[in-house]
Short mmCIF file of C-alpha atoms and ligand atoms in Angstrom, two decimals:
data_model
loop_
_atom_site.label_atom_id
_atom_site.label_comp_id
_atom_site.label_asym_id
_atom_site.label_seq_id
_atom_site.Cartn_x
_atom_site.Cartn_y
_atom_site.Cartn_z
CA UNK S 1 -6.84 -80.47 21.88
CA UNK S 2 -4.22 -80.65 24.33
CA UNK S 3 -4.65 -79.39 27.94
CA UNK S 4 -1.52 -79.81 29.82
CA UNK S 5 0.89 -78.80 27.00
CA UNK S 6 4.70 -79.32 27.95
CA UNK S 7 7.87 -79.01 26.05
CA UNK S 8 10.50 -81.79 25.28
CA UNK S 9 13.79 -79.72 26.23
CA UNK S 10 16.18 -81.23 24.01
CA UNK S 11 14.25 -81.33 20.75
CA UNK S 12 11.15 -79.02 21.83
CA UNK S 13 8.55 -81.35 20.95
CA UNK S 14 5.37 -80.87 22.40
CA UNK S 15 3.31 -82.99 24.07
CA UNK S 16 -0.14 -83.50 26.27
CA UNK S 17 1.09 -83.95 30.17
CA UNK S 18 -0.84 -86.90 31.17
CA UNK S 19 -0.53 -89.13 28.22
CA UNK S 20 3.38 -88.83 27.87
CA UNK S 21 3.96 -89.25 31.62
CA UNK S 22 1.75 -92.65 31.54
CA UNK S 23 3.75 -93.36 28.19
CA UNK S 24 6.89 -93.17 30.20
CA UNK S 25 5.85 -95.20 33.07
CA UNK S 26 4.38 -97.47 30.54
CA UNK S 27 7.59 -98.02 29.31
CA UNK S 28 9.95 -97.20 32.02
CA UNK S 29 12.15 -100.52 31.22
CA UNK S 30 13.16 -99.46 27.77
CA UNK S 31 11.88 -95.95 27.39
CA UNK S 32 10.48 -94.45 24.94
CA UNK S 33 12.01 -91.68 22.45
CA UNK S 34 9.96 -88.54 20.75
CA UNK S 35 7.15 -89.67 19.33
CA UNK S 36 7.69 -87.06 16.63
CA UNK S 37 8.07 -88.56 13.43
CA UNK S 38 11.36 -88.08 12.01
CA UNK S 39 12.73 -86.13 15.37
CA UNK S 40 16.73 -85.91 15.81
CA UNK S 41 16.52 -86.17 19.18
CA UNK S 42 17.58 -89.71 20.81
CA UNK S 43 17.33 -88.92 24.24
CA UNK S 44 14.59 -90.82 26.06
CA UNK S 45 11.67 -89.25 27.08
CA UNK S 46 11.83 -88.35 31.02
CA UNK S 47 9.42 -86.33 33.21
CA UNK S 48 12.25 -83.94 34.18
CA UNK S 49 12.81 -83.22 30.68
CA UNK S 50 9.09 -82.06 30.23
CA UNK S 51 8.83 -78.17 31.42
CA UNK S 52 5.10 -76.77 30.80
CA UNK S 53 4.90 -75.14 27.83
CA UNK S 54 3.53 -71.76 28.60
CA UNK S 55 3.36 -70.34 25.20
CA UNK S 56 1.34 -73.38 24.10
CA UNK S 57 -1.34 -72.67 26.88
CA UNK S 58 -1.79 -68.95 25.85
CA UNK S 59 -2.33 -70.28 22.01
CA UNK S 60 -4.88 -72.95 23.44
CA UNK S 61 -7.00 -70.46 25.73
CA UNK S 62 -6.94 -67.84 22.96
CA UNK S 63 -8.33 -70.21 20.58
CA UNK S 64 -10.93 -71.30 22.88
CA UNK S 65 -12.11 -67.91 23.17
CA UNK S 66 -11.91 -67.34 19.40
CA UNK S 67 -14.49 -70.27 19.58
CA UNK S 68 -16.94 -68.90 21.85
ZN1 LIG J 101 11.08 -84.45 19.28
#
């Protein structure tokens, strides 16, 4: 369950916040690409290309209630 969602903008991928930005630090000399298997989208990952995906938060916190 993610809790920081945000959205790749060129592919729109999305990913949890934290782990992505450590993934890109992790491998800042390379970088890293989607980890979306079979994604298009070649452009490595980079934390300005990462904008919080809103829609994704309002599907998490509904579900959550759902749960209760
Ligand atoms: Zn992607």
């Amino acid at each position: 369950m993610m809790e920081n969602p945000v959205r790749n903008i060129h592919c729109n991928h999305v990913y949890e916040k934290e782990t992505t930005l450590a993934l890109i630090k992790q491998k800042k000399r390379k970088g890293i690409r989607c980890p979306y298997l079979g994604c298009q989208n070649k452009t490595p990952l980079a934390p300005q290309d990462l904008l919080e995906a809103l829609d994704f938060k309002r599907e998490i916190a509904k579900r959550k209630q759902s749960e209760l």
